[in-house]
Each structure stands twice: as C-alpha cells, then as structure tokens.
C-alpha cells in the first residue's frame, strides 16, 4: 500500500507537479522540507540583526529608508517561510523553540560582524546576490507553498542586491578612504559568501536526495560557481579586487577557477563558534522574552474582540 503511494508520489515529482500540504508525501520528504524551510526562515530573521545594527547610522535619509525597507522585507520573508513550514505540520512555537535553544541552524553568513557602513553594501551585493542565485531555482522547487513564497522573495532580494551594489559603487568611486572601506568589506565578506552556499557537493549530505525530490534544483557547487562567475565582472566594473590570488578565468571550462575555501572556518561557524553566534542568538532570545507582554496583550485583545462578537 505505502509503496504504491510512494510510486504515485515519485511520478508526480517526475512530471514536475507541485506537492501541496494535504497531499501524501514520504515522511522524509516532509522532514527535510521542515529542516530546510525552517533554516531558511531563521536565516531571514537572524539576518535582520547585522544590518539592523546600521539603520540608525546610515549616512543619509535615502540610505536609511532603503535599509529600513530591506530589513522589513527580511522580516516578511521569515514570516512567509514560517507559514510555509507550518503547512508541513510543525507549529510556530516549536520552530521558535528550535531556534532559541540553538537546536536549529541558520545561515553561517549572519554570524559575521558589520563593522563599517561598507559592510551594508557588501551584504546587499554579495550575500543577497548569493541568496538570489540560491533562491531563483527554488521558485521551481517541488513543494508548492515553498515555491510560491520564493517568487516574491526573489523579487525583493533583487532590490536588496541592487541597493548593496549601489552602495559599493558609490564608495568605490568616492575618496581613497571610501574606496578602501569598500575593498576592506569585500575582503572580509567574499569568502564567507562563498561558504554560505553550503559545503562542497562531495561533503553535502542532503544534496543527492534533495535533487531527486526536486527540493533543490541545483547543487551547492553549481550555485557557487554561478555566483563567482556573475560577481567577478561586477567587482571589475567598480574597480575592486576579489581577495583570491588564484581566481582566474578558464577559457576551456568557461568559468572562473578559484582558490581553496577554508572549510574549517565554515564548520566552526556552523557549530556555533563564529565571531557573532552567541550575540545573534541572545539577541533573538531577548527579543522573544522582552516581547512576551506584547504577545500577551495582543492575545488578550483578540479574545476580548471574540467575546464581543459572540454577545
Ligand atoms: N550555514 C549553516 N549551515 C549550513 C550552511 C550554511 N551556509 N550550508 C549548509 N549547512 C548545513 C546544512 O543545513 C546541513 O546541516 P543539517 O543536516 O543539520 O541540516 C549541513 O550543513 C550539510 O549541508 P547540505 O547537505 O549541503 O545541506 P542542504 O542540502 O540543506 O544545502 C543550502 C544547504 C544550500 C543552504 C540549502 O539548505 C538551501 O538552499 N536552503 C535555502 C536557502 C537558505 O536557507 N538561505 C539562507 C540564507 S539566504 C538569506 O536569508 C538572505
């Protein structure tokens, strides 16, 4: 019985049909989607912190408005993704609990500090640039609610990427000190941005199965190569140097060759030992605890409205 259900499911995947919340799905499909979608949601939420750090210090009103809008978008992405995840049978409270107890992962990239304004440019350009490359293929992922969420998320990410690149462009053609700030931010964010796309295919435990289920449409290495190929000419255009002496265009492959990634650093950060892991997690836990009275008040108000309606 259950094998035939699985066969029908596999055929639907092969036909590129979307799987919807009430459809039968293998338990592992459900679990791995909860894993990936919730990690994605947590990344959006934690991802607000490094940039939120600069909202009050943005150098002009225009920059402040754009950054504020971007950070708000990220909150929206997180909430969307939590909702998509809930359709798989896990509650929002459980998801928060997993984040706050350190059980859940979120993207390594958000454990690095934003020490200058140029970091805001580098995040938009590189981190959101890598996020777009990762998320555009997810618009055709097999799970309906995730795929639909990705369509809007990608549109907003593309605005984020442009606002970041424009900051870098402005700094790069500014005073020598401004250009230096931009170069320094690129130096610090380049390698973590490559790591963000996940371990090499050889090391990636989930890729093979996730590709079969069309959860992932491209492998980590494919995405990384695409990101590098797209970003190097953008750095050239604004006169910044990618901090990789081994980076070289390869005529034969039609791609850039690049140097060795420090995977020890990546795993250290993933395991909680990055420069800001503790700070990020405690910021989220504090926000949750300090927001308790707001949630309670909102619930009390909603209940009052309900009893009024009943009368
Ligand atoms: N940071 C933290 N953990 C990571 C990262 C990363 N950058 N990349 C991989 N990992 C973890 C995986 O979660 C997995 O751990 P788990 O088994 O405990 O879940 C382990 O490393 C092995 O990695 P993979 O087998 O390659 O995992 P997966 O197939 O899930 O691929 C990827 C990782 C590419 C990040 C995938 O989950 C994905 O595409 N997610 C959706 C996009 C996303 O989450 N983006 C977040 C940042 S973008 C943004 O918020 C702006």
CSV table of N, CA and C in Angstrom, one decimal, residues 220-305:
chain,number,residue,atom,x,y,z
A,220,UNK,N,25.1,22.7,-4.5
A,220,UNK,CA,25.9,23.8,-3.9
A,220,UNK,C,27.0,24.3,-4.7
A,221,UNK,N,27.8,23.3,-5.3
A,221,UNK,CA,28.9,23.7,-6.2
A,221,UNK,C,28.5,24.5,-7.4
A,222,UNK,N,27.4,24.0,-8.0
A,222,UNK,CA,26.9,24.7,-9.2
A,222,UNK,C,26.5,26.1,-8.9
A,223,UNK,N,25.8,26.3,-7.7
A,223,UNK,CA,25.4,27.6,-7.3
A,223,UNK,C,26.6,28.5,-7.0
A,224,UNK,N,27.6,27.9,-6.4
A,224,UNK,CA,28.8,28.7,-6.0
A,224,UNK,C,29.5,29.2,-7.3
A,225,UNK,N,29.6,28.3,-8.2
A,225,UNK,CA,30.3,28.7,-9.5
A,225,UNK,C,29.5,29.8,-10.2
A,226,UNK,N,28.2,29.6,-10.2
A,226,UNK,CA,27.4,30.6,-10.9
A,226,UNK,C,27.6,32.0,-10.1
A,227,UNK,N,27.6,32.0,-8.8
A,227,UNK,CA,27.8,33.2,-8.1
A,227,UNK,C,29.1,33.9,-8.4
A,228,UNK,N,30.2,33.1,-8.4
A,228,UNK,CA,31.5,33.6,-8.7
A,228,UNK,C,31.5,34.2,-10.1
A,229,UNK,N,31.0,33.4,-11.1
A,229,UNK,CA,31.0,33.9,-12.5
A,229,UNK,C,30.3,35.2,-12.7
A,230,UNK,N,29.2,35.3,-11.9
A,230,UNK,CA,28.4,36.5,-12.0
A,230,UNK,C,29.0,37.7,-11.3
A,231,UNK,N,29.7,37.5,-10.2
A,231,UNK,CA,30.1,38.6,-9.3
A,231,UNK,C,31.5,39.2,-9.7
A,232,UNK,N,32.4,38.3,-10.2
A,232,UNK,CA,33.7,38.8,-10.6
A,232,UNK,C,33.6,40.0,-11.6
A,233,UNK,N,32.9,39.9,-12.6
A,233,UNK,CA,32.8,41.1,-13.5
A,233,UNK,C,32.2,42.3,-12.8
A,234,UNK,N,31.3,42.1,-11.9
A,234,UNK,CA,30.7,43.3,-11.1
A,234,UNK,C,31.8,44.0,-10.3
A,235,UNK,N,32.7,43.2,-9.7
A,235,UNK,CA,33.8,43.8,-9.0
A,235,UNK,C,34.7,44.5,-9.9
A,236,UNK,N,35.0,43.9,-11.1
A,236,UNK,CA,35.9,44.6,-12.1
A,236,UNK,C,35.3,45.9,-12.4
A,237,UNK,N,34.0,45.9,-12.7
A,237,UNK,CA,33.4,47.1,-13.2
A,237,UNK,C,33.5,48.3,-12.2
A,238,UNK,N,33.6,48.1,-10.9
A,238,UNK,CA,33.7,49.2,-10.0
A,238,UNK,C,35.1,49.3,-9.4
A,239,UNK,N,36.0,48.5,-10.0
A,239,UNK,CA,37.5,48.7,-9.7
A,239,UNK,C,37.8,48.1,-8.3
A,240,UNK,N,37.1,47.1,-7.9
A,240,UNK,CA,37.5,46.4,-6.6
A,240,UNK,C,38.1,45.1,-6.9
A,241,UNK,N,39.0,44.6,-6.1
A,241,UNK,CA,39.8,43.4,-6.3
A,241,UNK,C,39.2,42.2,-5.5
A,242,UNK,N,38.9,41.1,-6.1
A,242,UNK,CA,38.4,39.9,-5.3
A,242,UNK,C,39.6,39.4,-4.6
A,243,UNK,N,39.5,39.1,-3.3
A,243,UNK,CA,40.7,38.7,-2.5
A,243,UNK,C,41.0,37.2,-2.7
A,244,UNK,N,41.3,36.9,-3.9
A,244,UNK,CA,41.7,35.5,-4.2
A,244,UNK,C,42.7,35.4,-5.2
A,245,UNK,N,44.0,35.2,-4.8
A,245,UNK,CA,45.1,35.3,-5.8
A,245,UNK,C,45.0,34.2,-6.9
A,246,UNK,N,44.2,33.1,-6.6
A,246,UNK,CA,44.1,32.0,-7.5
A,246,UNK,C,42.9,32.2,-8.5
A,247,UNK,N,42.2,33.3,-8.3
A,247,UNK,CA,41.0,33.5,-9.2
A,247,UNK,C,41.5,33.8,-10.6
A,248,UNK,N,41.0,33.0,-11.6
A,248,UNK,CA,41.4,33.1,-12.9
A,248,UNK,C,40.4,32.6,-13.9
A,249,UNK,N,40.2,33.4,-15.0
A,249,UNK,CA,39.2,32.9,-16.0
A,249,UNK,C,39.7,31.7,-16.7
A,250,UNK,N,38.9,30.7,-16.9
A,250,UNK,CA,39.4,29.5,-17.5
A,250,UNK,C,38.6,29.3,-18.9
A,251,UNK,N,39.4,29.6,-19.9
A,251,UNK,CA,38.8,29.5,-21.3
A,251,UNK,C,38.1,28.2,-21.6
A,252,UNK,N,38.8,27.2,-21.2
A,252,UNK,CA,38.3,25.8,-21.5
A,252,UNK,C,36.9,25.5,-20.9
A,253,UNK,N,36.8,25.8,-19.6
A,253,UNK,CA,35.6,25.5,-18.9
A,253,UNK,C,34.5,26.6,-19.1
A,254,UNK,N,35.0,27.8,-19.4
A,254,UNK,CA,34.1,28.9,-19.5
A,254,UNK,C,33.6,29.4,-18.1
A,255,UNK,N,34.4,29.1,-17.1
A,255,UNK,CA,34.1,29.6,-15.7
A,255,UNK,C,35.4,30.1,-15.1
A,256,UNK,N,35.2,30.8,-13.9
A,256,UNK,CA,36.4,31.2,-13.2
A,256,UNK,C,36.9,30.0,-12.3
A,257,UNK,N,38.2,29.8,-12.3
A,257,UNK,CA,38.8,28.9,-11.3
A,257,UNK,C,39.0,29.7,-10.0
A,258,UNK,N,38.9,29.1,-8.9
A,258,UNK,CA,39.1,29.9,-7.7
A,258,UNK,C,39.9,29.1,-6.6
A,259,UNK,N,40.3,29.8,-5.6
A,259,UNK,CA,41.2,29.2,-4.6
A,259,UNK,C,40.4,28.4,-3.6
A,260,UNK,N,41.2,27.7,-2.7
A,260,UNK,CA,40.6,26.8,-1.7
A,260,UNK,C,39.8,27.5,-0.7
A,261,UNK,N,38.6,27.1,-0.4
A,261,UNK,CA,37.8,27.7,0.6
A,261,UNK,C,38.2,27.1,2.0
A,262,UNK,N,38.2,27.9,3.0
A,262,UNK,CA,38.6,27.4,4.4
A,262,UNK,C,37.4,26.8,5.0
A,263,UNK,N,37.2,25.5,4.8
A,263,UNK,CA,36.0,24.8,5.3
A,263,UNK,C,36.1,24.6,6.8
A,264,UNK,N,37.3,24.6,7.4
A,264,UNK,CA,37.3,24.6,8.8
A,264,UNK,C,36.6,25.8,9.4
A,265,UNK,N,36.9,26.9,8.8
A,265,UNK,CA,36.2,28.1,9.3
A,265,UNK,C,34.7,27.9,9.2
A,266,UNK,N,34.2,27.4,8.0
A,266,UNK,CA,32.8,27.2,7.8
A,266,UNK,C,32.2,26.4,8.9
A,267,UNK,N,32.8,25.2,9.2
A,267,UNK,CA,32.2,24.3,10.1
A,267,UNK,C,32.2,24.8,11.5
A,268,UNK,N,33.3,25.6,11.8
A,268,UNK,CA,33.4,26.3,13.1
A,268,UNK,C,32.2,27.2,13.3
A,269,UNK,N,31.9,28.0,12.3
A,269,UNK,CA,30.8,28.9,12.4
A,269,UNK,C,29.5,28.2,12.5
A,270,UNK,N,29.3,27.1,11.7
A,270,UNK,CA,28.1,26.3,11.7
A,270,UNK,C,27.8,25.7,13.1
A,271,UNK,N,28.9,25.3,13.7
A,271,UNK,CA,28.8,24.7,15.0
A,271,UNK,C,28.7,25.7,16.2
A,272,UNK,N,28.6,26.9,15.8
A,272,UNK,CA,28.3,27.9,16.9
A,272,UNK,C,29.5,28.7,17.4
A,273,UNK,N,30.7,28.5,16.7
A,273,UNK,CA,31.9,29.2,17.2
A,273,UNK,C,32.3,30.4,16.3
A,274,UNK,N,31.4,30.9,15.5
A,274,UNK,CA,31.7,32.1,14.7
A,274,UNK,C,31.9,33.3,15.5
A,275,UNK,N,32.3,34.5,14.9
A,275,UNK,CA,32.5,35.7,15.7
A,275,UNK,C,31.3,36.2,16.4
A,276,UNK,N,30.1,36.0,15.8
A,276,UNK,CA,28.9,36.6,16.5
A,276,UNK,C,27.8,35.6,16.8
A,277,UNK,N,28.0,34.3,16.8
A,277,UNK,CA,27.0,33.3,17.1
A,277,UNK,C,26.2,33.6,18.4
A,278,UNK,N,27.0,33.8,19.4
A,278,UNK,CA,26.4,34.0,20.7
A,278,UNK,C,25.6,35.3,20.8
A,279,UNK,N,26.1,36.3,20.2
A,279,UNK,CA,25.4,37.6,20.2
A,279,UNK,C,24.1,37.5,19.4
A,280,UNK,N,24.2,36.8,18.3
A,280,UNK,CA,22.9,36.7,17.5
A,280,UNK,C,21.8,36.0,18.2
A,281,UNK,N,22.2,34.8,18.8
A,281,UNK,CA,21.2,34.0,19.4
A,281,UNK,C,20.6,34.7,20.6
A,282,UNK,N,21.5,35.4,21.4
A,282,UNK,CA,21.0,36.0,22.6
A,282,UNK,C,20.1,37.2,22.2
A,283,UNK,N,20.4,37.9,21.1
A,283,UNK,CA,19.5,39.0,20.6
A,283,UNK,C,18.1,38.4,20.3
A,284,UNK,N,18.1,37.3,19.7
A,284,UNK,CA,16.8,36.7,19.4
A,284,UNK,C,16.0,36.2,20.6
A,285,UNK,N,16.8,35.6,21.5
A,285,UNK,CA,16.1,35.1,22.8
A,285,UNK,C,15.6,36.3,23.6
A,286,UNK,N,16.4,37.4,23.7
A,286,UNK,CA,16.0,38.6,24.4
A,286,UNK,C,14.7,39.2,23.8
A,287,UNK,N,14.7,39.3,22.4
A,287,UNK,CA,13.6,39.9,21.8
A,287,UNK,C,12.3,39.1,22.1
A,288,UNK,N,12.5,37.7,22.1
A,288,UNK,CA,11.4,36.9,22.4
A,288,UNK,C,10.9,37.1,23.8
A,289,UNK,N,11.8,37.1,24.8
A,289,UNK,CA,11.4,37.3,26.2
A,289,UNK,C,10.8,38.7,26.4
A,290,UNK,N,11.5,39.7,25.9
A,290,UNK,CA,11.0,41.0,26.2
A,290,UNK,C,9.7,41.3,25.4
A,291,UNK,N,9.4,40.6,24.4
A,291,UNK,CA,8.2,40.8,23.6
A,291,UNK,C,7.0,40.0,24.2
A,292,UNK,N,7.2,39.3,25.3
A,292,UNK,CA,6.2,38.5,25.8
A,292,UNK,C,4.9,39.3,26.2
A,293,UNK,N,5.1,40.4,26.8
A,293,UNK,CA,3.9,41.2,27.2
A,293,UNK,C,3.2,41.7,26.0
A,294,UNK,N,3.9,41.9,24.8
A,294,UNK,CA,3.2,42.4,23.6
A,294,UNK,C,2.3,41.2,23.1
A,295,UNK,N,2.9,40.0,23.1
A,295,UNK,CA,2.1,38.9,22.6
A,295,UNK,C,0.9,38.6,23.5
A,296,UNK,N,1.1,38.7,24.8
A,296,UNK,CA,0.0,38.5,25.8
A,296,UNK,C,-1.1,39.6,25.6
A,297,UNK,N,-0.7,40.8,25.4
A,297,UNK,CA,-1.6,41.9,25.2
A,297,UNK,C,-2.4,41.7,23.9
A,298,UNK,N,-1.7,41.3,22.9
A,298,UNK,CA,-2.4,41.0,21.6
A,298,UNK,C,-3.4,39.9,21.7
A,299,UNK,N,-3.0,38.8,22.4
A,299,UNK,CA,-3.9,37.7,22.6
A,299,UNK,C,-5.1,38.1,23.4
A,300,UNK,N,-4.9,38.9,24.5
A,300,UNK,CA,-6.0,39.3,25.4
A,300,UNK,C,-7.0,40.2,24.6
A,301,UNK,N,-6.4,41.0,23.7
A,301,UNK,CA,-7.2,41.9,22.9
A,301,UNK,C,-8.1,41.1,22.0
A,302,UNK,N,-7.4,40.1,21.3
A,302,UNK,CA,-8.1,39.2,20.3
A,302,UNK,C,-9.3,38.5,21.0
A,303,UNK,N,-9.0,38.0,22.2
A,303,UNK,CA,-10.0,37.2,22.9
A,303,UNK,C,-11.2,38.1,23.3
A,304,UNK,N,-10.9,39.4,23.7
A,304,UNK,CA,-12.0,40.3,24.0
A,304,UNK,C,-12.8,40.6,22.8
A,305,UNK,N,-12.2,40.7,21.6
A,305,UNK,CA,-12.9,41.0,20.4
A,305,UNK,C,-13.9,39.8,20.1
